[in-house]
Amino acid sequence: MPQDIDTEKESLFEAPPMAEQERMIEAMLFAATEPMDTREMAARMPHGCDPAEALVHLKKRYEGRGVTLVKVGDGWAMRTAPDLGFLMRREVVETRKLSRAAIETLAIIAYHQPVTRAEIEEIRGVSVSRGTVDQLLEMEWIRFGRRKMTPGRPVTFVVTETFLDHFGLESARDLPGLKELRAAGLLDNRPPPGTLPGIGDGDEEDEDAEVPPAGQDELFGD
Amino acid sequence: MPQDIDTEKESLFEAPPMAEQERMIEAMLFAATEPMDTREMAARMPHGCDPAEALVHLKKRYEGRGVTLVKVGDGWAMRTAPDLGFLMRREVVETRKLSRAAIETLAIIAYHQPVTRAEIEEIRGVSVSRGTVDQLLEMEWIRFGRRKMTPGRPVTFVVTETFLDHFGLESARDLPGLKELRAAGLLDNRPPPGTLPGIGDGDEEDEDAEVPPAGQDELFGD
Amino acid sequence: MAEDTFDDSADPVPVAERLAAEALIVDVDGFEGPLDLLLTLSRTQKVDLRRISVLQLARQYLTFVEQARALRIELAADYLVMAAWLAFLKSRLLLPPDPAEEGPSGEDLAAHLAFQLERLQAMRDCAARLMARDRLGRDFFARGLPEDVTRRREVRYTANLLDLMQAYARLRTRDEFRPFVMDRDAIFTMEQALERLRGVIGEAATWTDIASYLPEGFTTDRQRRRSATASTFAAALELVKEGRAELRQTEIFAPVELRRKD
């Protein structure tokens, strides 16, 4: 291999210096639309070039760089370093309010956990769509709890630490009960005349919510 | 106040080391076909990064390589070294042959920008066909510039970053022979003396005469 | 044309020039207008464009036009406009300046034409240099396999504690919510009360507690009684307004009494 350009000029068929060959394959691989094998490279390069050797040098040069030389099948290609993939992505974050169905489902799970789908549906009075549950699972606000020891052994849902973090709660037990909600003016139900239950009528119901079922311990006890 | 916030942020989110930032811009520029400016880079990089400084390092690293870092307008791009073009003959995309009229029109826009259609016609001595301008616009080599503050407020044309990229120019100031032309007064917009009848298309004569010879300053003044 | 007037004096058109003009005519479609033609003609002078003889150029151009006419070749209008202007210029350049005449001198006009030619030539040279540059996609290349930036639109759903609690409250108190119309049975409307009172007012010759006029079924239940009392009282007021009844209350919280007015 000639080391300097002067000698190269003397002979028409002498291969360019290795540094030059390295430049060549670097340019070729950069511009190529698909991986290229050494045969292809050699075909394009001046006579006497050794792309395989040049590749070794080039690979070393790109080690640890933002771009790496990778082998793809028989060919070679340049790719951005895998750890920098995040730069190739531009994230647009859009914040949207959770749908009513989702927030209701979430509320039921939070107040009644561990709760089965059937129980949620009973409370909501409508069926719970798969999408709603999936969304909450994906947000990591709910997760599967222990199966209920009832016929069919249905799965249950419980809220997660992520949920507690998001809502600024120590535990699901900190969620205010109905009475407190009403006292805080958060319940805007003004029952029409004739349906107003006697004061205290709803207490029984409230107790349910205030004192979470024993299952809560399952989640927060240990 | 804003400084306080900056320093606070810096301490909160420490920017990655410069070597890492260099890798990042290397990956981003490598992956893109279009030039990218530092603002775009910064937007994708972690908070506190300084792409401008990283670029200085990267440029040095790629000096004399098969792939080089070039400045195109406000942006930066990786391009194969021009002397290695012969290796990429297979990658050449046959571009549409430009007509002589289109090439001349392009040159006039590049050297005289921002320039009105009437001025182009005055220089070429013939009317500019719509097709010629359309073709250049379509290739994204020219675009509309600001309207001239002359009667009729005619639109002007300027060259684009795509144009600079295509011809390997860092800016329109680097156009070959620009300085000499300016020194020779050939870029002056010299109105025809008196009531010279139209050279070529006489219709826009009035407008021509009133255009102040300010064009170049707008672009090259600073 | 002016040609004839001046031919015999200073500038007989050389044969070579006429031949050159004839040769150009063959190519007349190849010119991008008269300025382009003038530029081509000026090359025959074989001098720097700055030292071109505009007078000679004008003559060359006029010869060209004459030739075209002789050969019955139709020239575009702008070529003829240029010919007329050059004839005018030629006369200006040859005749001594007339002090009475307005406008720019022949020299000024000639200088500007020379400038235009030089500028056009300069632009042509620039265009050639530009096209000869290393070009993207021909001499240097962009990334062949671009990795596009993927724009990932992430929708982040959110809810606050209030949303959660209100949702729960809504659910748990849903049974308490009854659309108002559904509970009409607990309401005794004013229309109903008025109708009822009109039917019985004839019998009320003496002061009678309006509570005694409450309809059956609206006296025991608190809600129903409240509703009926209110509507009956309002109906009674309406009757007073109509002048058919009188109302009185002996003291605060005492029964409201109604009497027919004759």
Tab-separated table of C-alpha atoms in Angstrom, chain B residues 35 92 98 116 128 186 216:
chain	number	residue	atom	x	y	z
B	35	PRO	CA	-30.275	21.406	7.219
B	92	VAL	CA	-27.282	10.705	-8.665
B	98	LEU	CA	-33.389	23.734	-16.518
B	116	THR	CA	-39.058	42.064	-8.818
B	128	VAL	CA	-40.211	36.297	-17.840
B	186	LEU	CA	-23.181	45.573	-12.267
B	216	GLN	CA	-28.431	44.489	-2.477
